Tab-separated table of C-alpha atoms and ligand atoms in Angstrom:
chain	number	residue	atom	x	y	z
A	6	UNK	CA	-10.105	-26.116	17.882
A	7	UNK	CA	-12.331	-24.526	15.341
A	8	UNK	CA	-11.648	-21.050	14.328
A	9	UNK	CA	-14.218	-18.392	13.999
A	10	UNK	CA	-12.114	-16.747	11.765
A	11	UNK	CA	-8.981	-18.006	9.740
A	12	UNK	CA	-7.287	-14.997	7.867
A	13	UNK	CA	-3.934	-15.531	5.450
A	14	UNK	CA	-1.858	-13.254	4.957
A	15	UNK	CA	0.162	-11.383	7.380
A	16	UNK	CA	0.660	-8.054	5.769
A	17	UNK	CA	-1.050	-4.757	7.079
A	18	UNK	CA	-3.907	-6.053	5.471
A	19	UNK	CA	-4.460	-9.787	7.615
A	20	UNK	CA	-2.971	-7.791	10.670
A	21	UNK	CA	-5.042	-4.761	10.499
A	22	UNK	CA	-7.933	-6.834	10.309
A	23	UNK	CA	-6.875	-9.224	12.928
A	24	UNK	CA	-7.059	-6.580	15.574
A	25	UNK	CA	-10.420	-5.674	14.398
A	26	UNK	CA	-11.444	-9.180	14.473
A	27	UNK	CA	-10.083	-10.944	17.170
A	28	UNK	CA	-12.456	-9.143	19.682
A	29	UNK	CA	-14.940	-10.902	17.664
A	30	UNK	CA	-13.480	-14.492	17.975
A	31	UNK	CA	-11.671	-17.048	18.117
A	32	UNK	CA	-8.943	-15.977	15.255
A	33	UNK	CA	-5.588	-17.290	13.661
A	34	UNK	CA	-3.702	-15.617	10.994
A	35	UNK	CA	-1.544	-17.919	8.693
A	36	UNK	CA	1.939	-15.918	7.024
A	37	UNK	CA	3.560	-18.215	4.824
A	38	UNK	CA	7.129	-16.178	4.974
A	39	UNK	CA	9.418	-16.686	7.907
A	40	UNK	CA	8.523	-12.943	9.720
A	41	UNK	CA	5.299	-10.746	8.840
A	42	UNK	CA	4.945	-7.968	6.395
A	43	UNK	CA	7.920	-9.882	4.088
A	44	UNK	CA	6.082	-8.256	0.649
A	45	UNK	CA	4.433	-5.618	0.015
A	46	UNK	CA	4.004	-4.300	3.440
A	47	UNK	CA	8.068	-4.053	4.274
A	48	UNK	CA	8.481	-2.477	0.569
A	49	UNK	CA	5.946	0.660	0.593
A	50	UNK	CA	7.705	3.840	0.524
A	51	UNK	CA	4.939	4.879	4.181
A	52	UNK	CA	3.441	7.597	2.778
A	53	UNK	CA	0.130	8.910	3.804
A	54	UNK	CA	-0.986	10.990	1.318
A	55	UNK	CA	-4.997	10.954	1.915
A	56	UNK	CA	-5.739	12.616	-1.699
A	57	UNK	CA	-3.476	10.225	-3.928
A	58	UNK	CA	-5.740	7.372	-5.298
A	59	UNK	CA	-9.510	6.973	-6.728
A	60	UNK	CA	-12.247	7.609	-4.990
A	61	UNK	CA	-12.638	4.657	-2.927
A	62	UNK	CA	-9.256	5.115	-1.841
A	63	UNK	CA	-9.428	8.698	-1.090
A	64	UNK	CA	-12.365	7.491	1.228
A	65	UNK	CA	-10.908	5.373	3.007
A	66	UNK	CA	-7.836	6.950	3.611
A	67	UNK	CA	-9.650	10.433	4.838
A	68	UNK	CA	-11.215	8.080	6.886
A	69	UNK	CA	-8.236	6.490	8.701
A	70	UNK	CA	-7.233	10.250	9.346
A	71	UNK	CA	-8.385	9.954	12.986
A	72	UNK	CA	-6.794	7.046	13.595
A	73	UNK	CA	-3.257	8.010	12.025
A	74	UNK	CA	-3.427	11.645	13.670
A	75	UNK	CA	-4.421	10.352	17.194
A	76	UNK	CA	-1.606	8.287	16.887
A	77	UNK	CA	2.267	8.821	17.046
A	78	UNK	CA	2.832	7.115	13.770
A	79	UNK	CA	3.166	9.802	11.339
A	80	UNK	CA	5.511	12.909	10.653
A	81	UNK	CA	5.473	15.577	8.566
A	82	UNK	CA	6.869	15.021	5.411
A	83	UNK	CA	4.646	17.149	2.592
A	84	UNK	CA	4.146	16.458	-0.810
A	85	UNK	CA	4.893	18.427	-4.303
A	86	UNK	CA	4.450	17.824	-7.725
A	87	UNK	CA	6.753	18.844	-10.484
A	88	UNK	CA	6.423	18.966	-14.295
A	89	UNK	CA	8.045	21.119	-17.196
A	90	UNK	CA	7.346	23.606	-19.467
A	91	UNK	CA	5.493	21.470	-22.264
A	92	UNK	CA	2.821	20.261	-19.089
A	93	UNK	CA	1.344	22.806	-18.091
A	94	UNK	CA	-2.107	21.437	-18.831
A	95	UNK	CA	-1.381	18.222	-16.977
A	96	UNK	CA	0.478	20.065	-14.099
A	97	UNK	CA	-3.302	22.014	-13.458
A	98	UNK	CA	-4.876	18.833	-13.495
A	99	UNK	CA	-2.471	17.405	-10.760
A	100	UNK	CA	-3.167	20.736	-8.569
A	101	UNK	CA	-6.843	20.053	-8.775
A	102	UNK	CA	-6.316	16.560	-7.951
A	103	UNK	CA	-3.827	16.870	-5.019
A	104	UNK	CA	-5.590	19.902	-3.670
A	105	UNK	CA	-2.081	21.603	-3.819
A	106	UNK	CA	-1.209	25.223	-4.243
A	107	UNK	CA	1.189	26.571	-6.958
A	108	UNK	CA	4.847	27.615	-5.846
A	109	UNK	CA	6.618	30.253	-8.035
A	110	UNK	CA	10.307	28.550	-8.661
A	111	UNK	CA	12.250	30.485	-5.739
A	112	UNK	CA	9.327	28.679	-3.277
A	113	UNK	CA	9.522	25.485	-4.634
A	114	UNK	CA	13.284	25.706	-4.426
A	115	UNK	CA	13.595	26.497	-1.061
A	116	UNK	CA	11.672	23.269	-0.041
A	117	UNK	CA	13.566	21.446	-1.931
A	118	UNK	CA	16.774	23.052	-3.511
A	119	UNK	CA	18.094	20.691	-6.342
A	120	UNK	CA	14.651	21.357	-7.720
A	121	UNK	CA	16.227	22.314	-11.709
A	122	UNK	CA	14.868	25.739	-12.635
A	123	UNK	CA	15.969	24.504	-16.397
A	124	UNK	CA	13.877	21.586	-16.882
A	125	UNK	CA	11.220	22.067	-14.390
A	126	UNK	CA	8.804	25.241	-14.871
A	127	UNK	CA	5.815	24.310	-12.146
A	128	UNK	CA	5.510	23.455	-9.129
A	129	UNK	CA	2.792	22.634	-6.145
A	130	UNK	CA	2.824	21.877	-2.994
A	131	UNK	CA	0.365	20.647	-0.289
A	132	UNK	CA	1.258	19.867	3.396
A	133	UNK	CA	-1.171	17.448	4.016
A	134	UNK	CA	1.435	14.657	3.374
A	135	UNK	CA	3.303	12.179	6.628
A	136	UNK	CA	5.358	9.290	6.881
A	137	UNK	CA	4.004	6.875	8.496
A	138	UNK	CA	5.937	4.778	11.002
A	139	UNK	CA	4.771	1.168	9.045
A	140	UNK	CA	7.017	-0.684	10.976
A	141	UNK	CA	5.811	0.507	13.935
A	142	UNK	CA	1.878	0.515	13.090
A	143	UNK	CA	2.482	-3.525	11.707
A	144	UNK	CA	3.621	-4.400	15.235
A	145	UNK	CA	0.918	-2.270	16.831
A	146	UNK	CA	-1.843	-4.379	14.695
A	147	UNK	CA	0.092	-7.500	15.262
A	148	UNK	CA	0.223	-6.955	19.207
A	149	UNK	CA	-3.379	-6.021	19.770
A	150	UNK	CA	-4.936	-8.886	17.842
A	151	UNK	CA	-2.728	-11.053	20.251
A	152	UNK	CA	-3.573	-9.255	23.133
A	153	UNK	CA	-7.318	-9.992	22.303
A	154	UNK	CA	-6.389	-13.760	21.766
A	155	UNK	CA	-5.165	-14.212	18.416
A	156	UNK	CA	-3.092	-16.413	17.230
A	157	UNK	CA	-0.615	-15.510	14.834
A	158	UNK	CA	1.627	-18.217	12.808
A	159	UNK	CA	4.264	-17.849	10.587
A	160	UNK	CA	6.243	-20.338	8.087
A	161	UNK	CA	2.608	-21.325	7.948
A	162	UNK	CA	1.944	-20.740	4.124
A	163	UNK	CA	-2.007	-22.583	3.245
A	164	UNK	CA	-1.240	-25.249	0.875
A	165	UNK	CA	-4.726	-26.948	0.833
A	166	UNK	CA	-8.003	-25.507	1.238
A	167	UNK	CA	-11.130	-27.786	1.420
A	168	UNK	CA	-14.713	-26.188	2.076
A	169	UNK	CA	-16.657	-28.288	4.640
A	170	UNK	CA	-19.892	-28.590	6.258
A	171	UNK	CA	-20.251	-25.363	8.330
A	172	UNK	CA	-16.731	-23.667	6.926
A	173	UNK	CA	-13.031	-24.576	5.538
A	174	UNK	CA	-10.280	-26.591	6.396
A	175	UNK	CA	-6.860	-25.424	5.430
A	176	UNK	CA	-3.951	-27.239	5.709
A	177	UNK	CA	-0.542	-25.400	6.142
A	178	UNK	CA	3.042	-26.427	7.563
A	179	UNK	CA	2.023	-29.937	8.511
A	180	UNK	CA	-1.331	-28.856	10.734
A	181	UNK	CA	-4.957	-28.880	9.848
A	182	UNK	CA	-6.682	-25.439	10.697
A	183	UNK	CA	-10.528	-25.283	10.806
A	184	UNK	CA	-12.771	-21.905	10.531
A	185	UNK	CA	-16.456	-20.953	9.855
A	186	UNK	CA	-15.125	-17.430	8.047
A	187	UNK	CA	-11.634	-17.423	5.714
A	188	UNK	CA	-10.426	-14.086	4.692
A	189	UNK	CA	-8.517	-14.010	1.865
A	190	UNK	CA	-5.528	-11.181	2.582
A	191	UNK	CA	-3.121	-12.665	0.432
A	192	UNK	CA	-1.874	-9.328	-1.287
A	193	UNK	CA	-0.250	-11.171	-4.683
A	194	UNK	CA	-1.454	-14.310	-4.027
A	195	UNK	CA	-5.376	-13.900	-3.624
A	196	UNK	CA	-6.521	-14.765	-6.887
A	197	UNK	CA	-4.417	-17.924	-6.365
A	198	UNK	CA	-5.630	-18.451	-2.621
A	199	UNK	CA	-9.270	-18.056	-3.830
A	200	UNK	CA	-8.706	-20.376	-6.687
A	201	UNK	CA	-7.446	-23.233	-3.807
A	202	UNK	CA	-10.430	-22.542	-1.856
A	203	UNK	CA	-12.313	-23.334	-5.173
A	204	UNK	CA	-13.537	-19.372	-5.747
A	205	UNK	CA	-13.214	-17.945	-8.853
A	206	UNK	CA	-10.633	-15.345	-9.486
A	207	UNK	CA	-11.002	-11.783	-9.847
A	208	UNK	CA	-8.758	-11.137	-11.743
A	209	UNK	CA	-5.975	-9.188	-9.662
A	210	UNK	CA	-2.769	-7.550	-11.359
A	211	UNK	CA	0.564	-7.557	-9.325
A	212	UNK	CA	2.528	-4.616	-10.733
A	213	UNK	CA	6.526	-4.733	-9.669
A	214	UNK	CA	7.489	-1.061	-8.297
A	215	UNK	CA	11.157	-0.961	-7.789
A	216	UNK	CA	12.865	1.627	-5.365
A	217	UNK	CA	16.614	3.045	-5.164
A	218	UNK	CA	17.951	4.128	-1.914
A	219	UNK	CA	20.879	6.597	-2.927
A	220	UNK	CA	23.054	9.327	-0.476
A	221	UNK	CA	21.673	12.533	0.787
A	222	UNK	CA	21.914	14.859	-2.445
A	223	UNK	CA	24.793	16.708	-2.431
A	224	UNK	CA	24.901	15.940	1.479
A	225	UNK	CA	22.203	18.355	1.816
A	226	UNK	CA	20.162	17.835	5.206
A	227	UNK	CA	17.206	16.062	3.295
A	228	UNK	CA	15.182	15.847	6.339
A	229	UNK	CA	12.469	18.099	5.811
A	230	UNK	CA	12.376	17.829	2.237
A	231	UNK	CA	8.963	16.553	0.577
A	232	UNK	CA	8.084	13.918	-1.131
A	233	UNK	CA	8.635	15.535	-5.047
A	234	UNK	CA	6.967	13.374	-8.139
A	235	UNK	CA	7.175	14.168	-11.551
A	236	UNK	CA	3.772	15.384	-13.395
A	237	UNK	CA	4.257	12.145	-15.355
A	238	UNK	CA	4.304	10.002	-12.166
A	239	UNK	CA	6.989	8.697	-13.602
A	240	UNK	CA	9.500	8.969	-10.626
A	241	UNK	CA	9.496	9.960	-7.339
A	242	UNK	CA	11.978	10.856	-4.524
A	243	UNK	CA	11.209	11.051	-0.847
A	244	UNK	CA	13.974	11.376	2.250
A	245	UNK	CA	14.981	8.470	3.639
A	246	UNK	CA	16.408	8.366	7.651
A	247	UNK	CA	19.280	10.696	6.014
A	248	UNK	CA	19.419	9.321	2.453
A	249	UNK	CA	16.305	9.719	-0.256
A	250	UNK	CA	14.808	6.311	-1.932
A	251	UNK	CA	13.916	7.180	-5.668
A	252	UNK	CA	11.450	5.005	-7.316
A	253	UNK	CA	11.077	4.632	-11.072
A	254	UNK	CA	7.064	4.319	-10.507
A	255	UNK	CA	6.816	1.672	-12.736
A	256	UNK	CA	3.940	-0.472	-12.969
A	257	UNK	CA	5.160	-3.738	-15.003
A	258	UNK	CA	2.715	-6.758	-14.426
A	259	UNK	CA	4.862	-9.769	-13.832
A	260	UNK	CA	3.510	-13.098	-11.610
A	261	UNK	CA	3.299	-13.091	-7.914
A	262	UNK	CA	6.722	-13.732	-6.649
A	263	UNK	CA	9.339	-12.176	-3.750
A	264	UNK	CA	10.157	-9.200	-5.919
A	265	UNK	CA	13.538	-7.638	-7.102
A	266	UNK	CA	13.994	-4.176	-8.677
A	267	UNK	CA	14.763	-4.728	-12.404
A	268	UNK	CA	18.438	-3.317	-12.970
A	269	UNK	CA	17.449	-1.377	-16.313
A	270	UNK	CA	13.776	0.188	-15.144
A	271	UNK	CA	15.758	1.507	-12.289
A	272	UNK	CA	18.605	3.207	-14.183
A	273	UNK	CA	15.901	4.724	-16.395
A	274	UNK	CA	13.810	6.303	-13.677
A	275	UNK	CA	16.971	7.549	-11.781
A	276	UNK	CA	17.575	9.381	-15.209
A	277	UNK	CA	14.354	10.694	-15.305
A	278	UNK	CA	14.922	12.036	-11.656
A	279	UNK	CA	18.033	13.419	-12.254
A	280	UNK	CA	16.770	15.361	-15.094
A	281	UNK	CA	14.508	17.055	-12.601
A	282	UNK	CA	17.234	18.178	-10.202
A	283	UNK	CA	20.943	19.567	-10.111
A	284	UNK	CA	22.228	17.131	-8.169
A	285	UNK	CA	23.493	13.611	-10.007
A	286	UNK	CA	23.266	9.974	-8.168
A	287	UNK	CA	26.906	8.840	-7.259
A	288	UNK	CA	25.973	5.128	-6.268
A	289	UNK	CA	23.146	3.086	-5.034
A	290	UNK	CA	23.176	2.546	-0.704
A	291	UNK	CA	20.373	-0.253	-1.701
A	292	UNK	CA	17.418	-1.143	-3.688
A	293	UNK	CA	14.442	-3.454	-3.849
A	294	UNK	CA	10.861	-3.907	-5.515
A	295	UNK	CA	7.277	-5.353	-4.420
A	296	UNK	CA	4.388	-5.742	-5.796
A	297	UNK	CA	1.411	-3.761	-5.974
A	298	UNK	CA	-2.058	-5.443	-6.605
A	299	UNK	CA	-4.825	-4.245	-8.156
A	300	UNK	CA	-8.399	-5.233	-9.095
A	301	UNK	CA	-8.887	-4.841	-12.857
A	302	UNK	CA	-10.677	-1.242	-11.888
A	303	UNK	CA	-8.030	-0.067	-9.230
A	304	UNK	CA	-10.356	0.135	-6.276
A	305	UNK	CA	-9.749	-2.155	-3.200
A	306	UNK	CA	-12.143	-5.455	-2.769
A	307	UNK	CA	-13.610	-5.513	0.397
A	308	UNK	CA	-16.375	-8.053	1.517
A	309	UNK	CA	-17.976	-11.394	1.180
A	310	UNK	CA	-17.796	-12.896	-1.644
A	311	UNK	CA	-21.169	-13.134	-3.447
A	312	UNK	CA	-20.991	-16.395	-4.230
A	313	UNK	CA	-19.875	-18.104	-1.114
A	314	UNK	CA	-20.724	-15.924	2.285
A	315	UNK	CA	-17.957	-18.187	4.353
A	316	UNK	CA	-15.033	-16.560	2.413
A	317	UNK	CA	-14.424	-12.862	2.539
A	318	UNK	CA	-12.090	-10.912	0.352
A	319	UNK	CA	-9.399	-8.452	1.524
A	320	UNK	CA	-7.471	-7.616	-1.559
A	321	UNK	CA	-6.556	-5.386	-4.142
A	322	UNK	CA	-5.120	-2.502	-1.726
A	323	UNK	CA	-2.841	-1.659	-4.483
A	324	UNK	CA	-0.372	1.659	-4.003
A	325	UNK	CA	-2.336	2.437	-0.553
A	326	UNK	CA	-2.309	-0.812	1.392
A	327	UNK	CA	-0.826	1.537	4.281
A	328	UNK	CA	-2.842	4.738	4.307
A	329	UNK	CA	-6.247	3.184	4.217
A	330	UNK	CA	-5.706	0.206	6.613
A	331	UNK	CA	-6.999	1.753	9.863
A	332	UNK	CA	-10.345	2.339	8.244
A	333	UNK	CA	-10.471	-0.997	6.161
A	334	UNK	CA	-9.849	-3.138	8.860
A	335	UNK	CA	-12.855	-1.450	10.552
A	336	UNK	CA	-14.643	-1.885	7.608
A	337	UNK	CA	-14.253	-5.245	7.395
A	338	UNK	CA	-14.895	-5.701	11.526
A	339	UNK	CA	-18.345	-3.970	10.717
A	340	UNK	CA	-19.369	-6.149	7.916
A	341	UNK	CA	-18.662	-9.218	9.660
A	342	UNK	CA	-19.937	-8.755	13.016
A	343	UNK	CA	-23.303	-7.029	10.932
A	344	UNK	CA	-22.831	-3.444	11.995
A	345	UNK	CA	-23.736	-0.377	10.419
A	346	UNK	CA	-20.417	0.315	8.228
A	347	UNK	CA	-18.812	3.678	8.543
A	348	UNK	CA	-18.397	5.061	5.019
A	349	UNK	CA	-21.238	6.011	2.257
A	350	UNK	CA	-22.884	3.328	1.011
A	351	UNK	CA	-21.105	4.335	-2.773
A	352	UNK	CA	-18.133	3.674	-1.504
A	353	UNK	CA	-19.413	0.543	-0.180
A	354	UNK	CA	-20.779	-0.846	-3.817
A	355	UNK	CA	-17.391	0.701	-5.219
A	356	UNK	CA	-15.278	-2.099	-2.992
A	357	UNK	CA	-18.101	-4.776	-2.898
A	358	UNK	CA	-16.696	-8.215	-4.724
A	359	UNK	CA	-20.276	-8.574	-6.365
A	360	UNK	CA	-19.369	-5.706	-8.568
A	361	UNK	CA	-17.164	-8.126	-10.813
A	362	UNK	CA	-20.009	-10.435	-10.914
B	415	FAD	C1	7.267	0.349	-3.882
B	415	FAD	C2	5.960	0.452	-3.152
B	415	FAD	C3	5.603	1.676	-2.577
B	415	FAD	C4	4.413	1.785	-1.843
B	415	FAD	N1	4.137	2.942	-1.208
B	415	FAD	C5	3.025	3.052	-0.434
B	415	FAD	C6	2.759	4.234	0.293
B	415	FAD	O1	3.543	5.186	0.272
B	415	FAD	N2	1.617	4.285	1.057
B	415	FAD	C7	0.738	3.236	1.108
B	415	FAD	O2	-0.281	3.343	1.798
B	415	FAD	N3	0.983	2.087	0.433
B	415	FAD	C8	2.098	1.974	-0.326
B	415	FAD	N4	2.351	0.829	-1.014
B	415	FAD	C9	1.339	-0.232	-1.008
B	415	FAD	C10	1.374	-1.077	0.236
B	415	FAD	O3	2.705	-1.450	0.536
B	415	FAD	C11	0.504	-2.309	-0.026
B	415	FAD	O4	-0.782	-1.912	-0.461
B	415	FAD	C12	0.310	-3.160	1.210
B	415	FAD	O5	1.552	-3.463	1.801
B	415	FAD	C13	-0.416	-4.455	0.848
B	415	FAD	O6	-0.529	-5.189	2.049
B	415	FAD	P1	-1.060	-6.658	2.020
B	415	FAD	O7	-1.108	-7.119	3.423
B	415	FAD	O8	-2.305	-6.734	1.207
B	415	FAD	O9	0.015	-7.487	1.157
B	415	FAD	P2	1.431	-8.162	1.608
B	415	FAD	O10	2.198	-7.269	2.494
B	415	FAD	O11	2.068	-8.627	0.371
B	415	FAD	O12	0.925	-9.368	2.489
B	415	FAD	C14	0.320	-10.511	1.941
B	415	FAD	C15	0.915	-11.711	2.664
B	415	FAD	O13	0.191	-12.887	2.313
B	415	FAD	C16	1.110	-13.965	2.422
B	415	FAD	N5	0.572	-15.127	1.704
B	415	FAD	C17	0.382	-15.266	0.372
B	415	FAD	N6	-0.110	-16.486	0.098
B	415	FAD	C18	-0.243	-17.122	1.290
B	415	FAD	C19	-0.704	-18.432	1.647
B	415	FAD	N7	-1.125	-19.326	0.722
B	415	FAD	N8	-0.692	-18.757	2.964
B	415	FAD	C20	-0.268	-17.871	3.921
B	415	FAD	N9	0.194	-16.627	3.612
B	415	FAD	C21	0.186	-16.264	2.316
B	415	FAD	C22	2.370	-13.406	1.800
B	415	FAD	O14	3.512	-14.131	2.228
B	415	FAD	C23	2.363	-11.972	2.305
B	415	FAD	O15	3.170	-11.771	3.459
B	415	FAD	C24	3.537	0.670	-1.732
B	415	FAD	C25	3.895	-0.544	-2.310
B	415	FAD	C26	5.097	-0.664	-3.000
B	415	FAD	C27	5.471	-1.994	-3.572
């Protein structure tokens, strides 16, 4: 049966829209991987941190804010930034940029006490910082868009796109699916999906971020500890159910692939960290990478592409894929059902595909 709308990719990006959409029509969503949210969206270190990004993504992340806080999907976490003595000029920029208010060092220690009073002179702090529950909010998505009569496949990677009269055809695992609309929500991949639905590329960077998952500090109770990063964002350490995950913040381009954390960019970012606090890393509990992807200007690509209105992009969602999905997805809802679209028509031309034309 002809789709209305076909979307691949079944990260928070494909589901989030899927629940938009399927009220809309008749919908499937094609995940290559055995289970959903396998990349990028079982890899994110669920922060919701509405100021962190540019301005696109600041939009669109204040305005999932009803959304998150209506829901039971976030907890408090908070969020300060750290730098040392030779910084402080960068350390004011990050307050501005945060919207986060100094600490003196007997503050900041007592939010977080392996904070090193002899490496780190400044500190800020902002409390307008959650984890979100991205487990939790991917099987939300997942089970409305079914609910409204979605179909959602897995092991069903698109190895064949073919545009026909009125749409596409896409084969994948053996079957032929058939839509008037493909969305393209491919995270790594959509530069390559776009190029076997005979699009041109964008030109999308995956960057590998790798993550550490060590023990509780010094068995401190790490639970209402913040999220610290370094002025440099060139580590950061957030508690973990009990344990902390410490990522180098590394943004290496390397090919789409399932992503591993690289053994010697982790061991330097964990040094980096433990220069920042008085507490040294014992062992590793676990670690892992994914991939961040970003348009070759860092904001997210949201719409129909300009050259062909029967395939829409959904891409580029780079370190905020989470935070700025509830309001996405109804962005992309609104544009394709021809509605007036929420958000200020600058942020609109700053996601618009036509802006790479
Ligand atoms: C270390 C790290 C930390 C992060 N921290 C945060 C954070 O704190 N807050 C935040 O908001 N965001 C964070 N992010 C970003 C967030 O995780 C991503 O922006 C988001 O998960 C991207 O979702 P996605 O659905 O676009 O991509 P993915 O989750 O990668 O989904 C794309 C899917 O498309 C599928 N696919 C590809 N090709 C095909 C095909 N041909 N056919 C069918 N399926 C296909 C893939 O298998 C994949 O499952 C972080 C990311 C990383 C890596």
């Amino acid at each position: 049966m002809q789709n209305d709308f076909l979307i691949l990719g079944g990260g928070i990006a494909g589901l989030s829209a899927a629940a938009q959409l399927a009220p809309l029509g008749r919908l499937t969503v094609l995940e290559g991987e055995d289970h959903l949210a396998h990349h990028a969206s079982s890899r994110s270190a669920a922060l919701y941190e509405p100021r962190y990004g540019n301005p696109a993504v600041v939009a669109l992340s204040l305005a999932s804010g009803d959304f998150y806080h209506g829901s039971d999907l976030l907890s408090p976490r908070g969020f300060m930034v750290v730098d040392g003595p030779e910084h402080e000029t960068r350390f004011r920029q990050a307050l501005k940029n945060f919207d986060l208010v100094e600490l003196s060092m007997t503050e900041a220690r007592d939010l977080f006490p392996i904070l090193n009073p002899e490496t780190i002179a400044f500190a800020s702090y902002a409390e307008h910082a959650w984890d979100i529950d991205t487990d939790a909010l991917v099987q939300r998505y997942a089970r409305e868009a079914r609910a409204a009569g979605a179909e959602i496949r897995t092991k069903a990677k698109a190895t064949r796109i073919t545009r026909i009269e009125g749409g596409w055809e896409v084969e994948s695992a053996g079957e032929t699916y058939t839509a008037k609309l493909l969305i393209n929500a491919a995270g790594a991949w959509v530069d390559e999906v776009a190029q076997m639905a005979g699009i041109p590329p964008l030109g999308f960077k995956a960057l590998r971020r790798s993550m550490a998952r060590i023990p509780a500090p010094g068995n401190h109770d790490v639970s209402r500890w913040p999220m610290v990063i370094g002025g440099a964002e060139d580590w950061y350490c957030k508690p973990d159910a009990g344990a902390m995950i410490v990522s180098p913040a590394e943004e290496d381009p390397v090919d789409p692939h399932d992503a591993w954390a690289d053994d010697m960019v982790l061991a330097e970012g964990l040094a980096r960290y433990e220069e920042a606090v008085t507490e040294p890393v014992t062992r590793l509990l676990a670690n892992w990478a994914g991939l961040r992807t970003f348009a070759p200007d860092r904001a997210p690509v949201i719409g129909f592409d300009s050259r062909d209105p029967a395939f829409f992009w959904l891409a580029g969602q780079g370190g905020y894929g989470f935070q700025s999905a509830p309001a996405a997805a109804e962005l992309v809802a609104d544009l394709i059902a021809g509605r007036d679209p929420v958000p200020e028509r600058a942020i609109l031309s700053a996601l618009d595909p036509a802006r790479f034309n």
